[in-house]
GROMACS .gro file of N, CA and C in nm:
model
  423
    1UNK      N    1  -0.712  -2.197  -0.402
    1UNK     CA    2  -0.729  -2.092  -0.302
    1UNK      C    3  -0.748  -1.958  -0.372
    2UNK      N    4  -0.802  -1.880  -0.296
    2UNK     CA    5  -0.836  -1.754  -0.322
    2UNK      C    6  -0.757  -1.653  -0.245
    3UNK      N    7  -0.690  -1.562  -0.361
    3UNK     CA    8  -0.645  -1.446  -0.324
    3UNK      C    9  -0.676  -1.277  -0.349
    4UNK      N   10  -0.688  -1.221  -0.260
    4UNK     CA   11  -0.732  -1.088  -0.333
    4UNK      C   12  -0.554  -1.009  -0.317
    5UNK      N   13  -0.501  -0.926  -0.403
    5UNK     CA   14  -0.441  -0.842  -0.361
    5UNK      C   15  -0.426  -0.688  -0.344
    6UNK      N   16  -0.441  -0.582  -0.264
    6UNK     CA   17  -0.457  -0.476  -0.290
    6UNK      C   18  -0.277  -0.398  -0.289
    7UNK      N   19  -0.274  -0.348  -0.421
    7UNK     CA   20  -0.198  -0.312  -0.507
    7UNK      C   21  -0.213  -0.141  -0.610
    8UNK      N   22  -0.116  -0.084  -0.616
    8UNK     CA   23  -0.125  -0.006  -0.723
    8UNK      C   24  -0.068  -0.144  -0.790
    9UNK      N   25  -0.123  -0.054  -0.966
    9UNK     CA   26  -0.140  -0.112  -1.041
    9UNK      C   27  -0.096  -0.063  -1.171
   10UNK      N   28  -0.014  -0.127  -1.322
   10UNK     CA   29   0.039   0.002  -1.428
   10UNK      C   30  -0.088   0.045  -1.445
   11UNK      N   31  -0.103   0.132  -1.482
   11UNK     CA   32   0.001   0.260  -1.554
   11UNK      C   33  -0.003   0.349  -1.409
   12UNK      N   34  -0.034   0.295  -1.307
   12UNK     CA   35   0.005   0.378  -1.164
   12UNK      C   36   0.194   0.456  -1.137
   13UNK      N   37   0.206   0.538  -1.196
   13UNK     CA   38   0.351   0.556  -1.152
   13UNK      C   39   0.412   0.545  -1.004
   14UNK      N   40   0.403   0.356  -0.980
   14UNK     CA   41   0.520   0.360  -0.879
   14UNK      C   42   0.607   0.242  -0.928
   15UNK      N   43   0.693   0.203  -0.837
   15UNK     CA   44   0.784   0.061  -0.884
   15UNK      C   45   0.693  -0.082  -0.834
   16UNK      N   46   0.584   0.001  -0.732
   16UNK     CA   47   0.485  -0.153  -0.652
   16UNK      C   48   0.452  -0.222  -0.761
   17UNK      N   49   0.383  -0.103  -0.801
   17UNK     CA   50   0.271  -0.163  -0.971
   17UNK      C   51   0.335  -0.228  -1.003
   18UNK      N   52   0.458  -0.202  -1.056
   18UNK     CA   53   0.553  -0.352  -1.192
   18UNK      C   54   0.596  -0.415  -1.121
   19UNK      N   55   0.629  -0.421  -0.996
   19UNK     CA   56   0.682  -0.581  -0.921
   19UNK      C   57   0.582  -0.645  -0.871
   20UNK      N   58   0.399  -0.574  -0.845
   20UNK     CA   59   0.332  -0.650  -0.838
   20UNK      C   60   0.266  -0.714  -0.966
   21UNK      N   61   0.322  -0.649  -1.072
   21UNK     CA   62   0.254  -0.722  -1.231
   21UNK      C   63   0.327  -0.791  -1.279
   22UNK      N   64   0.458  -0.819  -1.237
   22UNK     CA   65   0.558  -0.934  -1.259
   22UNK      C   66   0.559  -1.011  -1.171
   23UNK      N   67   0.498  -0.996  -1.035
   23UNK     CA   68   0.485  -1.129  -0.959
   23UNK      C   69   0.339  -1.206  -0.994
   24UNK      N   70   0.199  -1.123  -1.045
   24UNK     CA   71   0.137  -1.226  -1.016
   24UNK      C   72   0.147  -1.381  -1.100
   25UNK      N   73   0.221  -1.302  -1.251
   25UNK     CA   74   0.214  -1.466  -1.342
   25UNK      C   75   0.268  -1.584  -1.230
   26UNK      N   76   0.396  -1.584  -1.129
   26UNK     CA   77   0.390  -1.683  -1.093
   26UNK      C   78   0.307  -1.667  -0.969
   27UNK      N   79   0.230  -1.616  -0.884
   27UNK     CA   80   0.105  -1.635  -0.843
   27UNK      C   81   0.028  -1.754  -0.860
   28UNK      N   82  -0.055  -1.703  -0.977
   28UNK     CA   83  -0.165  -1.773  -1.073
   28UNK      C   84  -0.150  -1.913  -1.054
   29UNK      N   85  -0.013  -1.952  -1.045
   29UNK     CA   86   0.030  -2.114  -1.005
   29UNK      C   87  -0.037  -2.180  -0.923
   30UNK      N   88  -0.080  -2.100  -0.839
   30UNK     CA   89  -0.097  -2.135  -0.688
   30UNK      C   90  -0.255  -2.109  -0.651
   31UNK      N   91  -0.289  -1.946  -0.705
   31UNK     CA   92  -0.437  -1.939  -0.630
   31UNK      C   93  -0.473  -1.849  -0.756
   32UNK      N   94  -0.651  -1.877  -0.733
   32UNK     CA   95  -0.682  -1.753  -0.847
   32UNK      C   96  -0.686  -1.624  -0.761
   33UNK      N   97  -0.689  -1.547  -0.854
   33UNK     CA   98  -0.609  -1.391  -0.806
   33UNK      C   99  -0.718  -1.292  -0.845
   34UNK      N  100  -0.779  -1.210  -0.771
   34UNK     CA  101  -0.835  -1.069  -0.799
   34UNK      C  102  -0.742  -0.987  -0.770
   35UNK      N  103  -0.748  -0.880  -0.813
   35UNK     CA  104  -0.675  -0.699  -0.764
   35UNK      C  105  -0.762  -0.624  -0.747
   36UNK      N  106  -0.732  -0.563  -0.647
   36UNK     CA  107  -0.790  -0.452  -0.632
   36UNK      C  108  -0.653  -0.301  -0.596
   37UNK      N  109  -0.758  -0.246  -0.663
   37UNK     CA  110  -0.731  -0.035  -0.658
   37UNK      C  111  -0.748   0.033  -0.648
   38UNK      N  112  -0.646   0.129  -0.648
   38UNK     CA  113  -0.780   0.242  -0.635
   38UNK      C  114  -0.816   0.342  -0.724
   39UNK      N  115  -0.760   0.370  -0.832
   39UNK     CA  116  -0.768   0.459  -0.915
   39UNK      C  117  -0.813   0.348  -1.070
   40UNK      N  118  -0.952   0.308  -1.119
   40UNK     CA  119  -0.946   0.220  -1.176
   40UNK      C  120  -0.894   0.287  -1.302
   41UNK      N  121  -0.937   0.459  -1.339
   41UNK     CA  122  -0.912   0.466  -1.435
   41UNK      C  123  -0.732   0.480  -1.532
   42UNK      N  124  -0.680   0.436  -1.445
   42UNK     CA  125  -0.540   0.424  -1.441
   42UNK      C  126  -0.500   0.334  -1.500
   43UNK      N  127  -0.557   0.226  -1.454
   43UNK     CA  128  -0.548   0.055  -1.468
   43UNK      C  129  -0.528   0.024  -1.621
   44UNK      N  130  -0.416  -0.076  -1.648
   44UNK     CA  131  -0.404  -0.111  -1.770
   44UNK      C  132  -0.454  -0.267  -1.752
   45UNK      N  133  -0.492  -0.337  -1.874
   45UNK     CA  134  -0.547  -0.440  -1.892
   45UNK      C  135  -0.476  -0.575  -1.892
   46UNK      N  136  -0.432  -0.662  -1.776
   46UNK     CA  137  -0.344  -0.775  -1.758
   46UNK      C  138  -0.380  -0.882  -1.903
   47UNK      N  139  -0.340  -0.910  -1.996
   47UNK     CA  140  -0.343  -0.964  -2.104
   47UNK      C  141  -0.279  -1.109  -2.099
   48UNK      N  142  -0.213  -1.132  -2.010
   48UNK     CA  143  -0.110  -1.296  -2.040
   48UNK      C  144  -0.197  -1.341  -2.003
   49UNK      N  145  -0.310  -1.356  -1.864
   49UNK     CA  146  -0.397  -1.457  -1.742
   49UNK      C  147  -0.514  -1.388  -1.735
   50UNK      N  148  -0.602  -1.419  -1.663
   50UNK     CA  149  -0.726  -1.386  -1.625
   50UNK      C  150  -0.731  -1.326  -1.526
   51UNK      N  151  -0.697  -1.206  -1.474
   51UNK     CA  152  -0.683  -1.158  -1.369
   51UNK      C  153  -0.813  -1.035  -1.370
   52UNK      N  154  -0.927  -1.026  -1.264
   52UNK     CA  155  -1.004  -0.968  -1.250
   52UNK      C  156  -0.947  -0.834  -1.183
   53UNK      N  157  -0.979  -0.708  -1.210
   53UNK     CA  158  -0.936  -0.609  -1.157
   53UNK      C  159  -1.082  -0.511  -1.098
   54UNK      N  160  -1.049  -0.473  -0.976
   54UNK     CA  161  -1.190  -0.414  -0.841
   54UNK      C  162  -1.140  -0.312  -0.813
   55UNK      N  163  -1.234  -0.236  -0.802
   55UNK     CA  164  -1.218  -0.079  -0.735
   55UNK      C  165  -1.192  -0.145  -0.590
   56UNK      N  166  -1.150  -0.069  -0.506
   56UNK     CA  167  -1.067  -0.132  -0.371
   56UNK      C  168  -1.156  -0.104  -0.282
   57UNK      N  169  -1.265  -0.012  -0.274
   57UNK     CA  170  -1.404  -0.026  -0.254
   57UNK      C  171  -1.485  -0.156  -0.233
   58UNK      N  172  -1.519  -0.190  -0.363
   58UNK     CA  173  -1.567  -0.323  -0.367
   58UNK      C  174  -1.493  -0.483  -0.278
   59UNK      N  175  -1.384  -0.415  -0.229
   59UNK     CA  176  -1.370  -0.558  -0.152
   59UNK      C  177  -1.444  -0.622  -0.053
   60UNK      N  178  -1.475  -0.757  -0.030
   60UNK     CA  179  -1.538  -0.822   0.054
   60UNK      C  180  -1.463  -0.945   0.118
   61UNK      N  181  -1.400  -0.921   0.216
   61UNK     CA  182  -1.291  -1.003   0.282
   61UNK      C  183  -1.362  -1.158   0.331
   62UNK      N  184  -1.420  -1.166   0.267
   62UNK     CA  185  -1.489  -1.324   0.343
   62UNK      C  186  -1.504  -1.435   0.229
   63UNK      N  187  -1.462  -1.320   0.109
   63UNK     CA  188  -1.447  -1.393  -0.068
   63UNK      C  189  -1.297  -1.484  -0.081
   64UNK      N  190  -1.272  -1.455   0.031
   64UNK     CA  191  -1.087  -1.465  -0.031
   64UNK      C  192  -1.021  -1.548   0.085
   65UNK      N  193  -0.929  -1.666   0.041
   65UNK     CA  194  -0.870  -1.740   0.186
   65UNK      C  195  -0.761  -1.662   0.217
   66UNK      N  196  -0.671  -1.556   0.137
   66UNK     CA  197  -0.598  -1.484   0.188
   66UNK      C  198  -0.587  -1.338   0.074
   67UNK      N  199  -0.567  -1.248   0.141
   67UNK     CA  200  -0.531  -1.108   0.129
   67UNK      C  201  -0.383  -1.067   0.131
   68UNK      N  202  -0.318  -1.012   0.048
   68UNK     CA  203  -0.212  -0.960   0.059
   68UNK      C  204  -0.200  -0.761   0.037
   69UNK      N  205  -0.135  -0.712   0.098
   69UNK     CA  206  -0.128  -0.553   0.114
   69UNK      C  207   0.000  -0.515   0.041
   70UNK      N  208  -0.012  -0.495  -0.052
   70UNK     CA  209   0.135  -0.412  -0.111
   70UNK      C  210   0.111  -0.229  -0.053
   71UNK      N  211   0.227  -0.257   0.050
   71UNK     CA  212   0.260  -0.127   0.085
   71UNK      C  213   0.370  -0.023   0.056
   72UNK      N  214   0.365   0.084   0.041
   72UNK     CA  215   0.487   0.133   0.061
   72UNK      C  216   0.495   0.290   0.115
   73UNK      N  217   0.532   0.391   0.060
   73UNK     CA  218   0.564   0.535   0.096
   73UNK      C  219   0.473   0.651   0.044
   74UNK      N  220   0.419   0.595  -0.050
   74UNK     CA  221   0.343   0.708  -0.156
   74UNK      C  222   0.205   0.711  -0.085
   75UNK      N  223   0.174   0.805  -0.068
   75UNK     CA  224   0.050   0.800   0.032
   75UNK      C  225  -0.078   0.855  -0.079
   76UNK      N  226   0.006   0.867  -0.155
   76UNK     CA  227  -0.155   0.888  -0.298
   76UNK      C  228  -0.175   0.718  -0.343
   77UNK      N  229  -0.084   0.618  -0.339
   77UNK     CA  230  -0.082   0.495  -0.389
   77UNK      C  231  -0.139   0.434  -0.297
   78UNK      N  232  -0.110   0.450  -0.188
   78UNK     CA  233  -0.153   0.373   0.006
   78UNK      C  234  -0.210   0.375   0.086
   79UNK      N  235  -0.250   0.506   0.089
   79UNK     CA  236  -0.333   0.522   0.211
   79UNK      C  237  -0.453   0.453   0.202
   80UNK      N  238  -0.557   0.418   0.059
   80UNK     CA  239  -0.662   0.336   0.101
   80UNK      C  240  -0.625   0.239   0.087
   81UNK      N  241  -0.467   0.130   0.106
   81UNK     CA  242  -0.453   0.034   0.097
   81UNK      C  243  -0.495  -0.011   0.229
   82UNK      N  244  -0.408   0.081   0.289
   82UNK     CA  245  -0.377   0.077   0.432
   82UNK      C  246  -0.469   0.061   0.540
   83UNK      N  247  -0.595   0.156   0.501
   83UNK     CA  248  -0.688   0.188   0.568
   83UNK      C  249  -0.763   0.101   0.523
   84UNK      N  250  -0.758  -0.007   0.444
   84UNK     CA  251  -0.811  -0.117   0.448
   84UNK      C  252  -0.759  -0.250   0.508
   85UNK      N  253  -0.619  -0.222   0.529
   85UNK     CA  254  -0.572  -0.306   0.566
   85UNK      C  255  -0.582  -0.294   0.763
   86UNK      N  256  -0.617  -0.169   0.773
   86UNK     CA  257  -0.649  -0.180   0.938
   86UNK      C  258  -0.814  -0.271   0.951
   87UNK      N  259  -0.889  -0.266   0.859
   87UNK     CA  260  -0.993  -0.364   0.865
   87UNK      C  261  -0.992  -0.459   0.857
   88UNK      N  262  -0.913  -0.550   0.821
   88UNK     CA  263  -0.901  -0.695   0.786
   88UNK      C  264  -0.811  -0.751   0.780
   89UNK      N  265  -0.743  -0.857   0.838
   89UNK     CA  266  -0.643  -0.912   0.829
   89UNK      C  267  -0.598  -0.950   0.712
   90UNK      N  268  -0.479  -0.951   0.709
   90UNK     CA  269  -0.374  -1.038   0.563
   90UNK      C  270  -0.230  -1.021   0.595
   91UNK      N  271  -0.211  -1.034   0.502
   91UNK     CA  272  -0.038  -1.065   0.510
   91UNK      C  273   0.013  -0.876   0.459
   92UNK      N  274   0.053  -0.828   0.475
   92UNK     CA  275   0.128  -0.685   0.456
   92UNK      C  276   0.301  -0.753   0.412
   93UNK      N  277   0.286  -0.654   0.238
   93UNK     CA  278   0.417  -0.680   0.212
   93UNK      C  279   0.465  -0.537   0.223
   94UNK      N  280   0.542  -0.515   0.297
   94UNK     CA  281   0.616  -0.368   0.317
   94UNK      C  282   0.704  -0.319   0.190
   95UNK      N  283   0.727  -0.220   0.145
   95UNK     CA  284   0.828  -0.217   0.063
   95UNK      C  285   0.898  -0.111   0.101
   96UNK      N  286   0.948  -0.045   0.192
   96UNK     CA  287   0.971   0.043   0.213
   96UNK      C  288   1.079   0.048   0.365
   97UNK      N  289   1.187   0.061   0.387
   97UNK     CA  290   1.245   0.012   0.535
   97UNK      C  291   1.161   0.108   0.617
   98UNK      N  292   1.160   0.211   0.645
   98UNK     CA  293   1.073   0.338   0.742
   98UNK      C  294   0.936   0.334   0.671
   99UNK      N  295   0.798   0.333   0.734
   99UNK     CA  296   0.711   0.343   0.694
   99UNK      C  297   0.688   0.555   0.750
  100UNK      N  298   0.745   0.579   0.837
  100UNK     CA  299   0.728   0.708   0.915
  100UNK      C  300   0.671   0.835   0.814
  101UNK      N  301   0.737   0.859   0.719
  101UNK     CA  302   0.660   0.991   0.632
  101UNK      C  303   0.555   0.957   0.576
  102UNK      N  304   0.533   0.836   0.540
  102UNK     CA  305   0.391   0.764   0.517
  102UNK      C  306   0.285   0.796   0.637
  103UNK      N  307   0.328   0.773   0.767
  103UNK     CA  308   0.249   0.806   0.859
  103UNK      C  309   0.212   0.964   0.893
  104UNK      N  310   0.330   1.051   0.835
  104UNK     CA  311   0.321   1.203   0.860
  104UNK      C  312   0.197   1.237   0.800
  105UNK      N  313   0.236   1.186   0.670
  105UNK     CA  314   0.160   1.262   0.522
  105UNK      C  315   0.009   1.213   0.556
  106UNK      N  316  -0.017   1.122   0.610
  106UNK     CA  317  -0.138   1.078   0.610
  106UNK      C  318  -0.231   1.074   0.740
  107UNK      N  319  -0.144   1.065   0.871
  107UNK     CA  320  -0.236   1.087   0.979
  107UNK      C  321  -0.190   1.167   1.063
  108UNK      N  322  -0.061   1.257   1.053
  108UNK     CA  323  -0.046   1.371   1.161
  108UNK      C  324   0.043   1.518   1.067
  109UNK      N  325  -0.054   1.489   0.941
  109UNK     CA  326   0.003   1.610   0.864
  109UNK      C  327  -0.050   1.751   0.916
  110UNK      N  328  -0.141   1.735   1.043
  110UNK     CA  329  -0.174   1.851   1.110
  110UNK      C  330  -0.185   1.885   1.246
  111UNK      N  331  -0.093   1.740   1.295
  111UNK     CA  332  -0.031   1.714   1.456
  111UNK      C  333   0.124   1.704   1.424
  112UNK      N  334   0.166   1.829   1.403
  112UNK     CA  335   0.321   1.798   1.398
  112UNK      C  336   0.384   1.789   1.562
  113UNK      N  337   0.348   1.818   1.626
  113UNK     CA  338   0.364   1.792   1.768
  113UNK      C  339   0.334   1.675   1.845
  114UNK      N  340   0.237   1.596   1.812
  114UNK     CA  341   0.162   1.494   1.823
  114UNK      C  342   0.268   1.342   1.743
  115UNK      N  343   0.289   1.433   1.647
  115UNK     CA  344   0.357   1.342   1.574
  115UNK      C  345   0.541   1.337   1.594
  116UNK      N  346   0.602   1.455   1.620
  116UNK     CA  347   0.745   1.445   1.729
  116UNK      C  348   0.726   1.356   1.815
  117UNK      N  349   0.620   1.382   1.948
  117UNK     CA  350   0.598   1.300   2.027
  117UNK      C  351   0.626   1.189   2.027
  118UNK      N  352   0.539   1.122   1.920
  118UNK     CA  353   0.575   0.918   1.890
  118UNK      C  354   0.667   0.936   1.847
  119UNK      N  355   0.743   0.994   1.744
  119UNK     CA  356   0.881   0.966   1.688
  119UNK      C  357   0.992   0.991   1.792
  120UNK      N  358   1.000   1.068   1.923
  120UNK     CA  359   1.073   1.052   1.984
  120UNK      C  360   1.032   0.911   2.117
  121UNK      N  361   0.912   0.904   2.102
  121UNK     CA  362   0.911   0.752   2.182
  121UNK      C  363   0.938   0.624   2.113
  122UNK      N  364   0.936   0.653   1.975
  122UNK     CA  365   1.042   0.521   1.902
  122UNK      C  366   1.160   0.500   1.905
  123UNK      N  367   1.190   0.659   1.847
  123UNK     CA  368   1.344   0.668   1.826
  123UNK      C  369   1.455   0.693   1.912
  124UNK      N  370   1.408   0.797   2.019
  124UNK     CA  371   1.459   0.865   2.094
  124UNK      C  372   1.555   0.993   1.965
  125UNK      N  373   1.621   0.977   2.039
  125UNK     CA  374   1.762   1.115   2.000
  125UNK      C  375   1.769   1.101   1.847
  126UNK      N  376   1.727   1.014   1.779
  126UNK     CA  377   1.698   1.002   1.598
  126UNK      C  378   1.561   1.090   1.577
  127UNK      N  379   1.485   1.108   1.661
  127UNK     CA  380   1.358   1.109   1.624
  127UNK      C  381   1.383   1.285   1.551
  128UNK      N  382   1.461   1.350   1.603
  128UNK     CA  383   1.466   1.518   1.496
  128UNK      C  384   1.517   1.505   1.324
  129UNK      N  385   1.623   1.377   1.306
  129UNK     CA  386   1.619   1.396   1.191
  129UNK      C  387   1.558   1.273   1.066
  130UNK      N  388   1.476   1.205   1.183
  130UNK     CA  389   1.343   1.122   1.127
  130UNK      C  390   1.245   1.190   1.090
  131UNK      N  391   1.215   1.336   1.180
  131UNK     CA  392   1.125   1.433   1.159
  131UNK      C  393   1.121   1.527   1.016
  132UNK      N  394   1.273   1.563   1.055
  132UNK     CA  395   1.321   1.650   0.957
  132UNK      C  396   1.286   1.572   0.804
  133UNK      N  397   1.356   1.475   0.784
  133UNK     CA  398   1.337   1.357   0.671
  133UNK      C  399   1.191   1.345   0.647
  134UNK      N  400   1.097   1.354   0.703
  134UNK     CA  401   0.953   1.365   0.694
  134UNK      C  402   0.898   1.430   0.675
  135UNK      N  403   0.978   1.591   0.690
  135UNK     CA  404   0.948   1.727   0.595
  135UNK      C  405   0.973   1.726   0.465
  136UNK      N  406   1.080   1.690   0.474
  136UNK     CA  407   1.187   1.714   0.318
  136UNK      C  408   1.082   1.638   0.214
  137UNK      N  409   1.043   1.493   0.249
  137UNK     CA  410   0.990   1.432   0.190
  137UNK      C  411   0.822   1.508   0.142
  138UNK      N  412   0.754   1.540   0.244
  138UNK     CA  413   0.610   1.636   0.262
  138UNK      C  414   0.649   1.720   0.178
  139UNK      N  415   0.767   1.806   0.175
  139UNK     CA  416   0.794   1.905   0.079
  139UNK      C  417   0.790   1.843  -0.081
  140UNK      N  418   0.823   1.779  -0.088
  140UNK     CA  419   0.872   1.707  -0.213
  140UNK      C  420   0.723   1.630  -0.333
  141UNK      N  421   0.623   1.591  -0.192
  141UNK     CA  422   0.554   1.559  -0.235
  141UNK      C  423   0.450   1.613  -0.294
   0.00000   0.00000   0.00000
């Protein structure tokens, strides 16, 4: 079987990259494996297996019997995971318990009102210091 996974990748500074470069050896067991990314020039060279590495661009979802999404918080690492992953089905591995400042930073970093709104129709009475937590974080980033 065929798998594609879209992944940061080392020398990407997050923790996805190395738990997704320590999971694929046992992968490989099972299906052959492409990656895809997004920053190729980042990319360090998988040396143990044969692992093909794709600009995240180049994917073609009809190559592959399954897709996996390494997600998480960093919206410089995710967002074109993501936004690929609203195109095509696969499996989404979350890494992250709240995806919410992920959603700030990336689709209502200029509907902060818009964006209270849903957080108080999720949360209710949490939703001010879900908000707040979604600054701190915006700030930070």
């Amino acid at each position: 079987k065929r798998l594609a996974i879209m992944t940061p990748w080392p020398d990407m500074q997050t923790g996805i990259a190395n738990y997704i470069y320590k999971l694929v050896p046992y992968l490989l067991k099972y299906f052959d494996i492409d990656i895809y990314a997004d920053s190729m020039e980042k990319l360090k060279n998988y040396e143990n297996k044969p692992v093909a590495i794709y600009q995240l661009n180049d994917y073609k979802h009809d190559k592959y019997d399954y897709t996996l999404y390494e997600i998480g918080n960093n919206v410089e690492f995710h967002k074109k995971i993501y936004d690929v992953f609203e195109k095509y089905t696969g499996i989404a591995d979350i890494h992250d318990f709240m995806l919410t400042p992920f959603f700030f930073l990336s689709y209502f970093k200029n509907q902060k009102e818009l964006y209270k709104e849903l957080l108080y129709s999720a949360y209710g009475v949490d939703s001010d210091n879900i908000y707040e937590e979604s600054i701190r974080i915006k700030n930070h980033a």
